[in-house]
mmCIF file with all atom_site columns, C-alpha atoms in Angstrom:
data_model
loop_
_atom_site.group_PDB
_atom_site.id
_atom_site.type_symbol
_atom_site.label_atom_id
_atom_site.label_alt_id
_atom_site.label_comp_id
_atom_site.label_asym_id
_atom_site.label_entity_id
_atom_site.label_seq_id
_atom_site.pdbx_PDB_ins_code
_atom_site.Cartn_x
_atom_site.Cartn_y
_atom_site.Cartn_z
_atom_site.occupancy
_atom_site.B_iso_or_equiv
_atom_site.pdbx_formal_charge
_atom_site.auth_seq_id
_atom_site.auth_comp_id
_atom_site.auth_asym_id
_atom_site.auth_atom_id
_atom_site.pdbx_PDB_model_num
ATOM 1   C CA . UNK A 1 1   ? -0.322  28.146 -88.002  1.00 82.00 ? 1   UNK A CA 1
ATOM 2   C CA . UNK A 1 2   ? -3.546  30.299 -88.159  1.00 87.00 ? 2   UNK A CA 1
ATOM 3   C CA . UNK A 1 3   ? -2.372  32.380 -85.247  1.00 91.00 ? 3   UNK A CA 1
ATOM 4   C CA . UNK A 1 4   ? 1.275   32.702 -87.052  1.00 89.00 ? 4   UNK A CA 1
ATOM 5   C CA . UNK A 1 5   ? -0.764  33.583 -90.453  1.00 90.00 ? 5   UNK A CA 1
ATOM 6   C CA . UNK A 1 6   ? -3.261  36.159 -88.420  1.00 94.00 ? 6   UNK A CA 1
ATOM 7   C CA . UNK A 1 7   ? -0.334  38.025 -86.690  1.00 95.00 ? 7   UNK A CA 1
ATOM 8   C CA . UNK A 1 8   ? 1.589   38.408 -90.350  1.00 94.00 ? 8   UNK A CA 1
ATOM 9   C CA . UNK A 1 9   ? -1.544  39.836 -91.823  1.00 94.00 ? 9   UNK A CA 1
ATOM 10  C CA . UNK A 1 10  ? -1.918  42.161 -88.421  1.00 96.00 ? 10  UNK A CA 1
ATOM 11  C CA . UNK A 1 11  ? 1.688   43.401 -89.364  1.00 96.00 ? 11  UNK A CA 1
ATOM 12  C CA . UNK A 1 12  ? 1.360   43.831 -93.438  1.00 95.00 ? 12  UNK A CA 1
ATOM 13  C CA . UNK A 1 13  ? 0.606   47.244 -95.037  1.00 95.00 ? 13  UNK A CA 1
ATOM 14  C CA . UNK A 1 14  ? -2.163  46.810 -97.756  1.00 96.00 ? 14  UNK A CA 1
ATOM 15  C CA . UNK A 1 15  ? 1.284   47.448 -100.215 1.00 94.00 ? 15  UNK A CA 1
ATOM 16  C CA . UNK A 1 16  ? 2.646   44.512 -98.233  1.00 95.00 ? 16  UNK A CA 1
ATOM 17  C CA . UNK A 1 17  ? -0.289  42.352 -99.217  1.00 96.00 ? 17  UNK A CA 1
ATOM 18  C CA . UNK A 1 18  ? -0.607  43.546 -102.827 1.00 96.00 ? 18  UNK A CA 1
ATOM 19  C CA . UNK A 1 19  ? 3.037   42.707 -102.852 1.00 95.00 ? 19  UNK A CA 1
ATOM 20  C CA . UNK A 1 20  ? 2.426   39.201 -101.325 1.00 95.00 ? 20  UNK A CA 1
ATOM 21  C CA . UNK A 1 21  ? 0.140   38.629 -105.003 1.00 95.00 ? 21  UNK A CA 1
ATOM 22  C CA . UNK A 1 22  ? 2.675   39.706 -107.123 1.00 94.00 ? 22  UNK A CA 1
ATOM 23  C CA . UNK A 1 23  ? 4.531   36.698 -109.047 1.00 92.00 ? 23  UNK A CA 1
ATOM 24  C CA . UNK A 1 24  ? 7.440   38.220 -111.208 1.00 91.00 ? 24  UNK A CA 1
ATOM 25  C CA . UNK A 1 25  ? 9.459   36.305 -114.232 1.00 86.00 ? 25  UNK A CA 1
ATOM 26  C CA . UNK A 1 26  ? 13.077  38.283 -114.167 1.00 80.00 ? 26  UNK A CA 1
ATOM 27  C CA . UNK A 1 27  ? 14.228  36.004 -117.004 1.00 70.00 ? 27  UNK A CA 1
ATOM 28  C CA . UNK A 1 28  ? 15.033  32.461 -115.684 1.00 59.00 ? 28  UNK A CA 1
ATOM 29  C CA . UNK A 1 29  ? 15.144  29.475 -117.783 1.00 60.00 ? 29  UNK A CA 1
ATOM 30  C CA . UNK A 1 30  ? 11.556  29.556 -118.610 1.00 58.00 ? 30  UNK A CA 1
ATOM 31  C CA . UNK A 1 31  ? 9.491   32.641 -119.817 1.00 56.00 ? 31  UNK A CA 1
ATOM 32  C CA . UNK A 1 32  ? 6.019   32.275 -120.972 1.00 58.00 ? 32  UNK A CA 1
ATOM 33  C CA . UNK A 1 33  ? 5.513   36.219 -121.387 1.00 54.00 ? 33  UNK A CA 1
ATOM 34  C CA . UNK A 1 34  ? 7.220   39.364 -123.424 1.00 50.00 ? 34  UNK A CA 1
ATOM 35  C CA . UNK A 1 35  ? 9.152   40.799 -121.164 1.00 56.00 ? 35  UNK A CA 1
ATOM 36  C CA . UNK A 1 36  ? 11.684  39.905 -118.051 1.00 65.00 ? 36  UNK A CA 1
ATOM 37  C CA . UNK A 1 37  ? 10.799  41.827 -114.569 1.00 71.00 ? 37  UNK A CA 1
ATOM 38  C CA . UNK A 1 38  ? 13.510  44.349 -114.102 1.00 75.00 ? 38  UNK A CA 1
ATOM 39  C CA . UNK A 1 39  ? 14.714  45.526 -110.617 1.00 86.00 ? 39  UNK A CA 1
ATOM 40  C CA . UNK A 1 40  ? 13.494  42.256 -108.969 1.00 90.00 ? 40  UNK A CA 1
ATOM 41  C CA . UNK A 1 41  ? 16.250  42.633 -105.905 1.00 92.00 ? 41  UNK A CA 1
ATOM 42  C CA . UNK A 1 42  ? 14.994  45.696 -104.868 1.00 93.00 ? 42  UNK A CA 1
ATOM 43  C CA . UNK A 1 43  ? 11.563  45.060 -105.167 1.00 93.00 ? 43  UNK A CA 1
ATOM 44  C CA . UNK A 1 44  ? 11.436  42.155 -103.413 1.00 95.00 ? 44  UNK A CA 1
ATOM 45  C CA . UNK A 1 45  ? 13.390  44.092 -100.143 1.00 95.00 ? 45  UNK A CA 1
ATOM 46  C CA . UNK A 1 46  ? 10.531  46.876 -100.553 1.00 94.00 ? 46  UNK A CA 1
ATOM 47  C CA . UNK A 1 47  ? 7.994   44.303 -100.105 1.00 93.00 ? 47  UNK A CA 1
ATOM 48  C CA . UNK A 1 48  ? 6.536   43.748 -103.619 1.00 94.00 ? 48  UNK A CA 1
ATOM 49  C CA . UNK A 1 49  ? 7.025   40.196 -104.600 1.00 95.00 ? 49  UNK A CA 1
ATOM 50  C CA . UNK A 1 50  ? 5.430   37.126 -103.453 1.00 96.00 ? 50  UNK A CA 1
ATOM 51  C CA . UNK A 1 51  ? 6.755   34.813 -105.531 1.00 95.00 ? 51  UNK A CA 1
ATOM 52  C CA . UNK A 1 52  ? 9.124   34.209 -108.620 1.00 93.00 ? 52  UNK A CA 1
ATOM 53  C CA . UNK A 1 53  ? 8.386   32.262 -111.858 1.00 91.00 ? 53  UNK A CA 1
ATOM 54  C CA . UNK A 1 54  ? 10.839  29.538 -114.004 1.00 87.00 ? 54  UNK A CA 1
ATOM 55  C CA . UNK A 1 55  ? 13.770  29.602 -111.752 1.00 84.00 ? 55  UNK A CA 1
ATOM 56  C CA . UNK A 1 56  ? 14.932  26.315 -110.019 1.00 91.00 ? 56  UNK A CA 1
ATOM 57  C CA . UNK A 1 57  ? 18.403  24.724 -108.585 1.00 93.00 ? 57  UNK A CA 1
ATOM 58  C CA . UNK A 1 58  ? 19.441  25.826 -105.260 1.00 92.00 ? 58  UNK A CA 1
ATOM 59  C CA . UNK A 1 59  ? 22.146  27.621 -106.543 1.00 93.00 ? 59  UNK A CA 1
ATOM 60  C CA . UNK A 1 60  ? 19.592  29.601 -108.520 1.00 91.00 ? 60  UNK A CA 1
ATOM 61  C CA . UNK A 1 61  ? 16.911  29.960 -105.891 1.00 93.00 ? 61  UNK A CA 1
ATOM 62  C CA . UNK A 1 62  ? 18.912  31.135 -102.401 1.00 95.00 ? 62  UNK A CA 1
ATOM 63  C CA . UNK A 1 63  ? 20.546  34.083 -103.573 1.00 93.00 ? 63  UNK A CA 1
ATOM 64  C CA . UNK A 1 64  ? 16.662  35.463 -104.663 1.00 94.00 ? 64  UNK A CA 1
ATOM 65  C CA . UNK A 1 65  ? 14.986  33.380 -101.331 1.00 96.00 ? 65  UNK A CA 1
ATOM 66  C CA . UNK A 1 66  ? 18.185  35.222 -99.093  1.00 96.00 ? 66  UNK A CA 1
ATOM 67  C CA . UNK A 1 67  ? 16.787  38.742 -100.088 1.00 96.00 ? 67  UNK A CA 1
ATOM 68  C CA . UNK A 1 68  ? 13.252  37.710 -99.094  1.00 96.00 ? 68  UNK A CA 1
ATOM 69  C CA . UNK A 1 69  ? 13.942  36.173 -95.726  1.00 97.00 ? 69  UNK A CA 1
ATOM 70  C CA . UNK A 1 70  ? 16.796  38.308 -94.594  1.00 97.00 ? 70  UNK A CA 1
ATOM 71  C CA . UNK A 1 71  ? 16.185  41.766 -96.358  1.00 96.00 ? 71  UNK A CA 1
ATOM 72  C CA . UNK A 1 72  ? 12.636  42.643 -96.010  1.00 95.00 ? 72  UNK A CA 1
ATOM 73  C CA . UNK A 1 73  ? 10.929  44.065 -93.338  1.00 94.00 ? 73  UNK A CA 1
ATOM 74  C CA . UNK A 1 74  ? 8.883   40.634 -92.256  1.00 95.00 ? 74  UNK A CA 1
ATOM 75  C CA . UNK A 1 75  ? 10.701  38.054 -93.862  1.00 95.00 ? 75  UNK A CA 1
ATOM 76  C CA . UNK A 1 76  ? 8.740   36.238 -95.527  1.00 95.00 ? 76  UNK A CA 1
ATOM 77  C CA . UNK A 1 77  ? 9.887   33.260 -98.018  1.00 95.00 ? 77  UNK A CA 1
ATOM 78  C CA . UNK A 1 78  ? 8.741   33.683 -101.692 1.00 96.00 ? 78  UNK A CA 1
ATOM 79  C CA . UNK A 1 79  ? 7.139   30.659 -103.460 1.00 96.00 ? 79  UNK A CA 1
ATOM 80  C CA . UNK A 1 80  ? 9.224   29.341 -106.574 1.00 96.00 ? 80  UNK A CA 1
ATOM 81  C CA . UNK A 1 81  ? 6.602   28.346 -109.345 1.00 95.00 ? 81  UNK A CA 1
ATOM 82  C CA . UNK A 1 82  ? 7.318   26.378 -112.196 1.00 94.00 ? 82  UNK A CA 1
ATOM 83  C CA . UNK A 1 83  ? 5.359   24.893 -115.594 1.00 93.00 ? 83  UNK A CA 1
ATOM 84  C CA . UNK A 1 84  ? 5.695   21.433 -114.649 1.00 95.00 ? 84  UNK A CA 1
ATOM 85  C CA . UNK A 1 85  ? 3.640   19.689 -117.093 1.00 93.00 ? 85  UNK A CA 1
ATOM 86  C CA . UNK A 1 86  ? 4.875   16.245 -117.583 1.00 96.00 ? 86  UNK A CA 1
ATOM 87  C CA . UNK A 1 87  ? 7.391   15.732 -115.196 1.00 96.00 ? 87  UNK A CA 1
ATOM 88  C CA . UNK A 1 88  ? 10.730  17.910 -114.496 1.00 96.00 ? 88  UNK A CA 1
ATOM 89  C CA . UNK A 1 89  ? 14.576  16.414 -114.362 1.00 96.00 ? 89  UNK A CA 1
ATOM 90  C CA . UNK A 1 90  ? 12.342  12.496 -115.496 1.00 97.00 ? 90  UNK A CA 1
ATOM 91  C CA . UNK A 1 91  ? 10.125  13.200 -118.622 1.00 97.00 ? 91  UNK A CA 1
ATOM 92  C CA . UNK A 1 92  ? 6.939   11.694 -119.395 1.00 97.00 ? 92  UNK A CA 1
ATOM 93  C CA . UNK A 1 93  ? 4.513   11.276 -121.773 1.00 97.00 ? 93  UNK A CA 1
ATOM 94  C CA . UNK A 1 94  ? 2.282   14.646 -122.341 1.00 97.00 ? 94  UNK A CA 1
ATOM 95  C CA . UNK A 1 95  ? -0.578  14.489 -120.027 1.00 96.00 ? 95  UNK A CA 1
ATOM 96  C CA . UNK A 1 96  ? -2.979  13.793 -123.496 1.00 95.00 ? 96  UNK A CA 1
ATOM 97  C CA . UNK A 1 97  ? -0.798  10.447 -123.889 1.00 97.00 ? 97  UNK A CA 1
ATOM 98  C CA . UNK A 1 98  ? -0.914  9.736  -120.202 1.00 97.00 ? 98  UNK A CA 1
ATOM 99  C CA . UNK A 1 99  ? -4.657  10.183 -119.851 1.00 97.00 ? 99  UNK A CA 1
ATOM 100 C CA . UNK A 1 100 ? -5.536  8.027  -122.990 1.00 96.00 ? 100 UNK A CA 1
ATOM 101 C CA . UNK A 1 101 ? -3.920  5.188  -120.588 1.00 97.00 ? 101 UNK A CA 1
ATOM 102 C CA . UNK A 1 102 ? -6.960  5.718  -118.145 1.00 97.00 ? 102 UNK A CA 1
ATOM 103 C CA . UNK A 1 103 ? -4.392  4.213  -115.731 1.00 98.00 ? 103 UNK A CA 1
ATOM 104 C CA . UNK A 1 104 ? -4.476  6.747  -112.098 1.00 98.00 ? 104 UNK A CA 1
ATOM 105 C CA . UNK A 1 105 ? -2.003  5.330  -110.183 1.00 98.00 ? 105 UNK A CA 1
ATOM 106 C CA . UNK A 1 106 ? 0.550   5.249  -112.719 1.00 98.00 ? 106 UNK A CA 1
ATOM 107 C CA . UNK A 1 107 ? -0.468  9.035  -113.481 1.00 98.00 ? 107 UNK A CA 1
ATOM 108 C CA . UNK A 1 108 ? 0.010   9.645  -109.864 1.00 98.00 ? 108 UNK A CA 1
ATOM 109 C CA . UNK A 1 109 ? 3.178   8.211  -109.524 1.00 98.00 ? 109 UNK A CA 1
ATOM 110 C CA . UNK A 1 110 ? 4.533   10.339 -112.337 1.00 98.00 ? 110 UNK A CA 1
ATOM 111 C CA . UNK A 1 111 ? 3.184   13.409 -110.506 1.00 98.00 ? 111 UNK A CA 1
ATOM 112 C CA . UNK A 1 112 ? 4.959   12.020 -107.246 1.00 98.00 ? 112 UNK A CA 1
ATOM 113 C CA . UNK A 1 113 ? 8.563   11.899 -108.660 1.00 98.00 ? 113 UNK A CA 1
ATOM 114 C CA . UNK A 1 114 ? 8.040   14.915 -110.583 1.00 98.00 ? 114 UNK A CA 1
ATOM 115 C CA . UNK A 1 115 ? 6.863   16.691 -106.993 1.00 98.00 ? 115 UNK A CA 1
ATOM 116 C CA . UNK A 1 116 ? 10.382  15.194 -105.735 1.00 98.00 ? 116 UNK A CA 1
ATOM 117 C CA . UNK A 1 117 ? 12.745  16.281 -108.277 1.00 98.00 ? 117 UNK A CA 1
ATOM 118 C CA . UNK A 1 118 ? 11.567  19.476 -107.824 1.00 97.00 ? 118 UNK A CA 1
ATOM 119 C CA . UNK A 1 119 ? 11.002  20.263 -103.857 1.00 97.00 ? 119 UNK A CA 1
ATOM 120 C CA . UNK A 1 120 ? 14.802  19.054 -104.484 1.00 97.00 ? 120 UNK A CA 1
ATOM 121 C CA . UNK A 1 121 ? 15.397  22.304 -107.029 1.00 96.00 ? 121 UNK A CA 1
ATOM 122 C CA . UNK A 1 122 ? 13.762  24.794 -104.671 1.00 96.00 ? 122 UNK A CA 1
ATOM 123 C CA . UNK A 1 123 ? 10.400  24.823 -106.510 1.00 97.00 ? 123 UNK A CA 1
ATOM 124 C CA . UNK A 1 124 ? 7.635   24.370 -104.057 1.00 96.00 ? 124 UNK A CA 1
ATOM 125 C CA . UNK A 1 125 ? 4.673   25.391 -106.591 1.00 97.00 ? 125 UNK A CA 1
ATOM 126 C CA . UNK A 1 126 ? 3.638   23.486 -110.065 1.00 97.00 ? 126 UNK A CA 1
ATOM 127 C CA . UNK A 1 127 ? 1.041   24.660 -112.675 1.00 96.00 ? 127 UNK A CA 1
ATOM 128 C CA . UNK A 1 128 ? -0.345  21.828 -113.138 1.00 97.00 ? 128 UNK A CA 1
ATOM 129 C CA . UNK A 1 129 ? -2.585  19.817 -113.698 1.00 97.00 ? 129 UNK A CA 1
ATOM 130 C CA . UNK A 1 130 ? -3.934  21.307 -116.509 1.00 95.00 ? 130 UNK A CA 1
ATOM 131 C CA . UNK A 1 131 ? -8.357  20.702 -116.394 1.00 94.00 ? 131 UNK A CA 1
ATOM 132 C CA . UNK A 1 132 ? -8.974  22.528 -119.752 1.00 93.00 ? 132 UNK A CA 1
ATOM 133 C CA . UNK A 1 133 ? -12.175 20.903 -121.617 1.00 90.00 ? 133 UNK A CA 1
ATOM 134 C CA . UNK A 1 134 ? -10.429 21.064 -124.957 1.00 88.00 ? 134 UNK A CA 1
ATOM 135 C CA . UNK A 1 135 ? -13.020 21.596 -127.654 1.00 83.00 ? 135 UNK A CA 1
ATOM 136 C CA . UNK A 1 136 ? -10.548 23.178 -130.448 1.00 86.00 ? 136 UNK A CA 1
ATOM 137 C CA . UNK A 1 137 ? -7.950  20.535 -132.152 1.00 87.00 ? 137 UNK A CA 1
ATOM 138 C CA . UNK A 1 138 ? -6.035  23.959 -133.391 1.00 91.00 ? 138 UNK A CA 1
ATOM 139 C CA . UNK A 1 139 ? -5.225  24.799 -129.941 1.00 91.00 ? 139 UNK A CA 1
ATOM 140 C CA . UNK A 1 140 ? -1.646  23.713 -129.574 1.00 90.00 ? 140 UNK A CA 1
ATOM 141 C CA . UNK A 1 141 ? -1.743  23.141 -125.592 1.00 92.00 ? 141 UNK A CA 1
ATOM 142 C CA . UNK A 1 142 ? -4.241  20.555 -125.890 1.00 93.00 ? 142 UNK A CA 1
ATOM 143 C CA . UNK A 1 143 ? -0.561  18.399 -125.303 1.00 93.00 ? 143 UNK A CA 1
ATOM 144 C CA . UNK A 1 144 ? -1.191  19.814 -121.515 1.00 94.00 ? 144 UNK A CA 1
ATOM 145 C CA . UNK A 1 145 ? -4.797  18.347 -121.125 1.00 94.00 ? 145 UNK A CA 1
ATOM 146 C CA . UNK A 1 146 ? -6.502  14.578 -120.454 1.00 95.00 ? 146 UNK A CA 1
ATOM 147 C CA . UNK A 1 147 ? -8.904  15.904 -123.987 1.00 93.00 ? 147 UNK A CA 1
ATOM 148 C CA . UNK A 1 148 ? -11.972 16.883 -124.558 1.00 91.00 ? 148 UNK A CA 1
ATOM 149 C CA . UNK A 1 149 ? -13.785 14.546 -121.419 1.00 93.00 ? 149 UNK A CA 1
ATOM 150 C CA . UNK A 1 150 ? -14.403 16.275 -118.238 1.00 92.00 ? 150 UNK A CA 1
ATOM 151 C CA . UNK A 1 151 ? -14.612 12.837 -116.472 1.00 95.00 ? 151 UNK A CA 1
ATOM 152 C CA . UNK A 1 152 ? -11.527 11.621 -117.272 1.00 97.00 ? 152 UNK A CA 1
ATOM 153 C CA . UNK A 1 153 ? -9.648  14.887 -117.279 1.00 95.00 ? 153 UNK A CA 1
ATOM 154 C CA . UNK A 1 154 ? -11.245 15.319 -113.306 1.00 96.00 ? 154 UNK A CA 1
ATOM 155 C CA . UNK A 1 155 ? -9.536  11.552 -112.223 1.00 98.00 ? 155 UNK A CA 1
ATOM 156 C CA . UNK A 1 156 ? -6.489  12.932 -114.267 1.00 98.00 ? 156 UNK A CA 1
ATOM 157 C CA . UNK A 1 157 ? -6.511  16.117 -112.277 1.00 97.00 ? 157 UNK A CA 1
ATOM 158 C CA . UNK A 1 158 ? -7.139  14.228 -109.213 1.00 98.00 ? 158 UNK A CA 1
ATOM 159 C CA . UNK A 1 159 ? -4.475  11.974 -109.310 1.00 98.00 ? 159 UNK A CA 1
ATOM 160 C CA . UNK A 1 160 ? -1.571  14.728 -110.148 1.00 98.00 ? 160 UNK A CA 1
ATOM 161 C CA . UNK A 1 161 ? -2.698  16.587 -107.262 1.00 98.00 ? 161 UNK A CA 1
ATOM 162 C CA . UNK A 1 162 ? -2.500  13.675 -104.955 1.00 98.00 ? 162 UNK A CA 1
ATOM 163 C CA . UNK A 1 163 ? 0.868   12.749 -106.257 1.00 98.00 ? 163 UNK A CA 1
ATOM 164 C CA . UNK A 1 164 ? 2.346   16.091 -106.116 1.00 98.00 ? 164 UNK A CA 1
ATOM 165 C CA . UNK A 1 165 ? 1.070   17.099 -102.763 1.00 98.00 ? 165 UNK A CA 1
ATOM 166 C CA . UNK A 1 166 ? 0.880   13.693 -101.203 1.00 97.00 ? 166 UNK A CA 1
ATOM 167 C CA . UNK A 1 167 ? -1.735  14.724 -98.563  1.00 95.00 ? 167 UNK A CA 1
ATOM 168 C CA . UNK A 1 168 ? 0.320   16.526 -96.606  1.00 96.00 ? 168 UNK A CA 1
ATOM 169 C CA . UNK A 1 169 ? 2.220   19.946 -97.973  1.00 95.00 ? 169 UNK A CA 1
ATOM 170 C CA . UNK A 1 170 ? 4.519   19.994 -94.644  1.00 94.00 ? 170 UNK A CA 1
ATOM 171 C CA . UNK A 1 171 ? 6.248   16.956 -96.281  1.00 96.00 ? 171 UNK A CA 1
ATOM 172 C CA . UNK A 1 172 ? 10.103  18.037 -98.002  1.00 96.00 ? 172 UNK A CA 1
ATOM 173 C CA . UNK A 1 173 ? 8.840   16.504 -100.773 1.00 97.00 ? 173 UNK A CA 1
ATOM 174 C CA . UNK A 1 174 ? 5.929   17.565 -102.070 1.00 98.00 ? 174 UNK A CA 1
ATOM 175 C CA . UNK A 1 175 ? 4.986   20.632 -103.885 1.00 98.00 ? 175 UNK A CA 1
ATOM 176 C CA . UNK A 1 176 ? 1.627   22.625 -104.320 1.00 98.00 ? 176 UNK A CA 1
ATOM 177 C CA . UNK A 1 177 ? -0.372  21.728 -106.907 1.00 98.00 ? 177 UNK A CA 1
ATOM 178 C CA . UNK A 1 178 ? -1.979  24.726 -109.328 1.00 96.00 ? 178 UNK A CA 1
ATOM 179 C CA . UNK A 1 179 ? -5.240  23.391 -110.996 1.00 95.00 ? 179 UNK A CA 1
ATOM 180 C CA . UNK A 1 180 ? -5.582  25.539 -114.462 1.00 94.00 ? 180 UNK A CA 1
ATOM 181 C CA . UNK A 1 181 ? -6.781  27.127 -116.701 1.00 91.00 ? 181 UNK A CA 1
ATOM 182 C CA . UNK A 1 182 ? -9.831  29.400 -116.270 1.00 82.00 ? 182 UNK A CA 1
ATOM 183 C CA . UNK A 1 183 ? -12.951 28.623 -117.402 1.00 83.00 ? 183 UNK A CA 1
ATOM 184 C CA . UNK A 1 184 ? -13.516 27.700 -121.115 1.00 86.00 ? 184 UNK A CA 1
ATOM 185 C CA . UNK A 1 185 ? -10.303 28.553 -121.953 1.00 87.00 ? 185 UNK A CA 1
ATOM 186 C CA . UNK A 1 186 ? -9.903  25.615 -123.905 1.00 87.00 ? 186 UNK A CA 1
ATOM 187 C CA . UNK A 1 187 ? -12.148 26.634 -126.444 1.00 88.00 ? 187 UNK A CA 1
ATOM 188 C CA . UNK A 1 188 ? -10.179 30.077 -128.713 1.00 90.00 ? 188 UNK A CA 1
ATOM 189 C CA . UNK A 1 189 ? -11.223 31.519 -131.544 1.00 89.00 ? 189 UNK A CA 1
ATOM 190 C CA . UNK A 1 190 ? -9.467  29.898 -134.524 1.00 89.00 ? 190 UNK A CA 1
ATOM 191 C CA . UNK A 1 191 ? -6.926  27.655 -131.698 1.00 89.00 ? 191 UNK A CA 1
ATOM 192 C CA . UNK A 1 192 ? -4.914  31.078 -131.119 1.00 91.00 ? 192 UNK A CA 1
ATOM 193 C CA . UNK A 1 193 ? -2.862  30.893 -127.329 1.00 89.00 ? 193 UNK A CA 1
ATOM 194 C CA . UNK A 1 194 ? -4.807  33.659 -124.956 1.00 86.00 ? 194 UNK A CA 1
ATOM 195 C CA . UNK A 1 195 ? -7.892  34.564 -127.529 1.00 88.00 ? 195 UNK A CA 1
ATOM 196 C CA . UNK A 1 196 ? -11.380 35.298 -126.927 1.00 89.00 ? 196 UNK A CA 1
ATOM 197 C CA . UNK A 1 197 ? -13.497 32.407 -126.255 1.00 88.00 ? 197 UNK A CA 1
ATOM 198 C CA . UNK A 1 198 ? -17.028 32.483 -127.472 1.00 88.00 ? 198 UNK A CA 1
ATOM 199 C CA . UNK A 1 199 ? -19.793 30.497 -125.680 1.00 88.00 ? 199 UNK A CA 1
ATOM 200 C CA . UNK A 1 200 ? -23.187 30.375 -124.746 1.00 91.00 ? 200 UNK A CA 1
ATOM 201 C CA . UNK A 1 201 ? -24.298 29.533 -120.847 1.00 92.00 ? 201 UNK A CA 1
ATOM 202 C CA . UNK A 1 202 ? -26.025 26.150 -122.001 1.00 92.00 ? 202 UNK A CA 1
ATOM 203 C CA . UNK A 1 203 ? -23.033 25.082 -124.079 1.00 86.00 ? 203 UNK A CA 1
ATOM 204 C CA . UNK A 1 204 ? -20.742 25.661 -121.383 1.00 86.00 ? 204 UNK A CA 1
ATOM 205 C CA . UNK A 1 205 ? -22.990 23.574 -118.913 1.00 85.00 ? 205 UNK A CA 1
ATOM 206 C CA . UNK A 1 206 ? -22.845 20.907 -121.768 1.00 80.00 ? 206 UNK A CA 1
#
């Protein structure tokens, strides 16, 4: 695999690569930001799209994974990413219920069938699990966190990741796991989505 991965990389322009990074949303089922990506067939033939965001469903996925692997220059398959935050096709508690059971393996197992209903759909990447420190009871996607404890949220976190990659990503059935959000972003001004966080270095560490 590293010798596959090294010769890509030998063959990539530096467009190739920026391309590689860039994650479009052409207006799926799910859209989390203003505006759709427009002219997403032709970019992804010229190279400039590494992956696609809220599409799943074979019948949904091909036609865009077609263009990658037998249209561009390299062929390489896009990844299909998708907010998967308490299971997919089977829903679950939100991840603040499912925490407040401080029960792991049942938390894993709902991260496990939510990794195979969706490998089935052509999604191979989740965001999730979601490790934000939520200090702000305003902030609406608190619903995505295990609360305000960072020792239970890391066994939460833990346990998704295990049950949605199951130790082994070459398996049909698992998907990769995307630990988020940034640092202290579950701490906005006034509980407003994407807002300035204030903080000082020792109430951070705290």
């Amino acid at each position: 695999m590293n010798s596959f991965i090294d010769d890509i990389m030998r063959k990539m322009t530096p467009d190739e690569k920026i391309g590689q990074l860039n994650l479009v949303a052409p207006g799926g089922f799910t859209n989390t930001g203003p505006e759709k990506t427009r002219n997403v067939s032709e970019k992804i033939r010229a190279g400039q799209v590494g992956g696609m965001f809220g599409f799943w469903g074979v019948e949904n996925v091909k036609p865009w994974q077609d263009i990658a692997v037998k249209e561009t220059r390299l062929g390489i398959p896009m990844l299909f990413g998708l907010d998967v935050i308490h299971g997919h096709k089977t829903v679950f508690p939100i991840p603040l219920a499912l925490s407040s059971s401080w029960d792991m393996e049942m938390i894993e197992k709902t991260a496990r069938l939510a990794a195979t209903e969706c490998a089935a759909e052509g999604v191979n990447w989740v965001f999730s699990p979601m490790v934000d420190i939520c200090r702000e009871p305003r902030w609406g996607r608190i619903a995505e966190s295990a609360g305000e404890d960072p020792h239970l949220g890391s066994r939460v976190a833990e346990a998704m990741v295990r049950g949605y990659q199951a130790g082994d990503l070459s398996k049909p059935d698992t998907v990769m796991a995307c630990v988020k959000h940034f640092a202290l972003y579950g701490a906005p001004d006034g509980g407003r989505d994407y807002n300035t966080v204030d903080m000082s270095r020792i109430k951070m560490m705290e």
